[in-house]
Amino acid sequence: MSGTLTLVPTPIGNLSDISPRCRQALAEADFIAAEDTRVTLKLLNHLDLKKPLVSYYEHNKEFSGKKILERILAGENCAQVSDAGSPAISDPGEDLVRLCAEHGVTVTAIPGPCAAITALSISGLPTGRFTFEGFLSTTKKNRLAHLQSLKNETRTMVFYEAPHKLTATLRDLSEAFGAERRISLCRELTKLYEEVQRMTLGEAAAYYDEQPPRGEFVLIVEGAAEKQEEKPTMETALTRVQELLAQGMSKKDAIKQASQETGFPKNALYDAAMK
């Protein structure tokens, strides 16, 4: 009988955020797959736990993932953690979950810390509908193409960004979405120097040109304004009647169809057409 894979979220800055259930899952696992074993070892020491650790990160995920799967299929239970937050969210754990699912392995996830949701909730921007975009490409061409595809996105957008790339990203966001689009910049979440800056993209680009950014950022960007459908006027309705007449339709049928298409009452259209 095969074992299970459990995704265990870890604190995004404050070790007190580790839940009793997460601690129990780590304690009961036969081994832990960690993005950075050094980071996870600090957490285990904090929890007074000793567990075998295996390295699983972006550049070894193919080889390491197969080894982890073999152990699970042999009956061992694995807990997978990222350096911070929920595994598989902008994280190579996504590939391990898919690999296990393809081989019929039971995968469970414990709810817990997530930087994207934490930042979104305090951003002051709409939270009812949002899209998580993660890290933008380091290649300028791909980054700009990604942003261009989001130009008319009406949902609130969530991005992750490292401090050394922040100023360039803010300039690209401002260029793609317009300098007046609102943004909340959240950094050092749950830590001692947690900070939320709410401003426009233009203001943010100018501010961080002067203030060197520090810490990991979550960027919450306002979506595009909903496009309002233009209501047809009597003039456009009459033009439609003329088009239908030109196509050979009778006046009665033309007025009836134009009424259905534009919402104007047939009697009103008929009177206007007679004038």
Short mmCIF file of C-alpha atoms in Angstrom, two decimals, residues 48-199:
data_model
loop_
_atom_site.label_atom_id
_atom_site.label_comp_id
_atom_site.label_asym_id
_atom_site.label_seq_id
_atom_site.Cartn_x
_atom_site.Cartn_y
_atom_site.Cartn_z
CA ASP A 48 11.68 20.43 18.55
CA LEU A 49 11.32 17.84 15.78
CA LYS A 50 13.90 15.63 14.08
CA LYS A 51 13.01 14.25 10.66
CA PRO A 52 14.88 13.05 7.57
CA LEU A 53 15.02 15.82 4.97
CA VAL A 54 15.34 15.50 1.20
CA SER A 55 16.01 18.41 -1.13
CA TYR A 56 13.29 19.23 -3.66
CA TYR A 57 13.50 22.53 -5.56
CA GLU A 58 13.19 23.99 -9.07
CA HIS A 59 16.54 22.78 -10.43
CA ASN A 60 16.41 19.19 -9.14
CA LYS A 61 12.65 18.58 -9.20
CA GLU A 62 12.70 16.08 -12.05
CA PHE A 63 15.30 13.77 -10.48
CA SER A 64 14.28 14.33 -6.87
CA GLY A 65 10.56 14.07 -7.67
CA LYS A 66 10.99 10.55 -9.04
CA LYS A 67 12.94 9.48 -5.96
CA ILE A 68 10.28 10.94 -3.65
CA LEU A 69 7.54 9.17 -5.62
CA GLU A 70 9.37 5.83 -5.35
CA ARG A 71 9.50 6.16 -1.55
CA ILE A 72 5.82 7.08 -1.34
CA LEU A 73 4.82 4.17 -3.58
CA ALA A 74 6.89 1.93 -1.28
CA GLY A 75 4.64 2.98 1.62
CA GLU A 76 6.35 6.03 3.16
CA ASN A 77 4.45 9.21 3.99
CA CYS A 78 5.98 12.46 2.76
CA ALA A 79 5.37 16.02 3.95
CA GLN A 80 6.31 18.65 1.40
CA VAL A 81 7.20 22.21 2.42
CA SER A 82 8.39 25.33 0.65
CA ASP A 83 10.59 27.95 2.27
CA ALA A 84 7.50 29.96 3.19
CA GLY A 85 3.75 29.74 2.64
CA SER A 86 1.71 27.09 0.90
CA PRO A 87 3.55 24.55 -1.25
CA ALA A 88 2.63 24.29 -4.95
CA ILE A 89 1.69 28.00 -5.18
CA SER A 90 4.36 29.59 -7.39
CA ASP A 91 6.47 26.67 -6.22
CA PRO A 92 7.84 23.42 -7.77
CA GLY A 93 5.56 21.46 -5.43
CA GLU A 94 3.05 21.84 -8.25
CA ASP A 95 5.03 19.29 -10.26
CA LEU A 96 5.34 16.86 -7.36
CA VAL A 97 1.58 16.97 -6.81
CA ARG A 98 0.96 16.25 -10.50
CA LEU A 99 3.46 13.38 -10.48
CA CYS A 100 1.83 11.81 -7.44
CA ALA A 101 -1.68 12.31 -8.83
CA GLU A 102 -0.68 10.60 -12.08
CA HIS A 103 0.39 7.54 -10.08
CA GLY A 104 -2.70 7.36 -7.90
CA VAL A 105 -1.02 8.67 -4.75
CA THR A 106 -3.29 10.37 -2.22
CA VAL A 107 -2.40 14.07 -1.90
CA THR A 108 -3.73 16.18 0.96
CA ALA A 109 -3.15 19.83 1.82
CA ILE A 110 -3.31 21.65 5.14
CA PRO A 111 -4.58 25.25 4.97
CA GLY A 112 -2.27 27.91 6.29
CA PRO A 113 -0.09 30.94 5.53
CA CYS A 114 -0.06 32.30 1.98
CA ALA A 115 1.56 35.64 1.12
CA ALA A 116 -0.77 36.29 -1.82
CA ILE A 117 -3.96 35.99 0.25
CA THR A 118 -2.49 37.84 3.22
CA ALA A 119 -1.51 40.80 1.02
CA LEU A 120 -4.78 40.78 -0.92
CA SER A 121 -6.83 40.93 2.27
CA ILE A 122 -5.12 44.11 3.49
CA SER A 123 -4.60 45.79 0.12
CA GLY A 124 -7.69 47.97 0.18
CA LEU A 125 -8.45 46.88 -3.40
CA PRO A 126 -11.39 44.67 -4.52
CA THR A 127 -11.02 41.06 -3.31
CA GLY A 128 -14.18 39.48 -4.73
CA ARG A 129 -12.47 38.43 -7.96
CA PHE A 130 -8.70 38.25 -8.45
CA THR A 131 -6.05 36.55 -10.54
CA PHE A 132 -2.72 35.26 -9.20
CA GLU A 133 0.11 35.94 -11.66
CA GLY A 134 3.11 34.99 -9.50
CA PHE A 135 6.58 36.12 -10.59
CA LEU A 136 6.93 37.87 -13.93
CA SER A 137 9.52 36.57 -16.39
CA THR A 138 13.07 37.88 -16.05
CA THR A 139 13.16 38.18 -19.85
CA LYS A 140 11.91 41.66 -20.77
CA LYS A 141 10.19 40.52 -23.97
CA ASN A 142 8.23 37.77 -22.16
CA ARG A 143 7.47 40.08 -19.22
CA LEU A 144 6.02 42.79 -21.45
CA ALA A 145 3.98 40.24 -23.43
CA HIS A 146 2.57 38.89 -20.15
CA LEU A 147 1.59 42.37 -18.99
CA GLN A 148 0.11 43.27 -22.37
CA SER A 149 -2.15 40.21 -22.13
CA LEU A 150 -3.45 41.58 -18.81
CA LYS A 151 -4.07 45.13 -20.02
CA ASN A 152 -7.87 44.69 -20.05
CA GLU A 153 -8.04 42.31 -17.05
CA THR A 154 -10.79 43.61 -14.77
CA ARG A 155 -9.95 41.42 -11.78
CA THR A 156 -7.48 42.50 -9.12
CA MET A 157 -4.04 41.10 -10.00
CA VAL A 158 -1.50 39.61 -7.58
CA PHE A 159 2.22 39.49 -8.38
CA TYR A 160 5.30 38.41 -6.43
CA GLU A 161 8.52 40.37 -6.84
CA ALA A 162 12.05 40.38 -5.47
CA PRO A 163 13.52 43.70 -4.25
CA HIS A 164 16.29 43.89 -6.87
CA LYS A 165 13.72 43.70 -9.70
CA LEU A 166 11.00 45.88 -8.17
CA THR A 167 11.82 49.25 -9.77
CA ALA A 168 11.98 47.78 -13.29
CA THR A 169 8.74 45.88 -12.72
CA LEU A 170 6.93 49.00 -11.49
CA ARG A 171 8.01 50.91 -14.59
CA ASP A 172 6.75 48.08 -16.80
CA LEU A 173 3.44 47.89 -14.90
CA SER A 174 2.97 51.65 -15.20
CA GLU A 175 3.68 51.56 -18.92
CA ALA A 176 1.35 48.61 -19.53
CA PHE A 177 -1.59 49.63 -17.31
CA GLY A 178 -1.24 53.40 -17.02
CA ALA A 179 0.35 55.51 -14.29
CA GLU A 180 -3.00 56.19 -12.57
CA ARG A 181 -3.81 52.51 -11.88
CA ARG A 182 -3.83 51.82 -8.14
CA ILE A 183 -1.42 49.41 -6.45
CA SER A 184 -0.76 48.14 -2.94
CA LEU A 185 2.83 47.13 -2.26
CA CYS A 186 3.10 44.73 0.67
CA ARG A 187 6.47 43.68 2.07
CA GLU A 188 7.85 41.81 5.07
CA LEU A 189 4.37 40.42 5.79
CA THR A 190 3.89 39.11 9.36
CA LYS A 191 7.42 40.28 10.23
CA LEU A 192 8.60 43.10 12.50
CA TYR A 193 8.87 45.64 9.67
CA GLU A 194 5.69 44.75 7.81
CA GLU A 195 4.69 47.59 5.50
CA VAL A 196 1.83 48.30 3.09
CA GLN A 197 2.13 51.19 0.63
CA ARG A 198 -1.05 52.22 -1.24
CA MET A 199 -0.54 54.53 -4.23
#
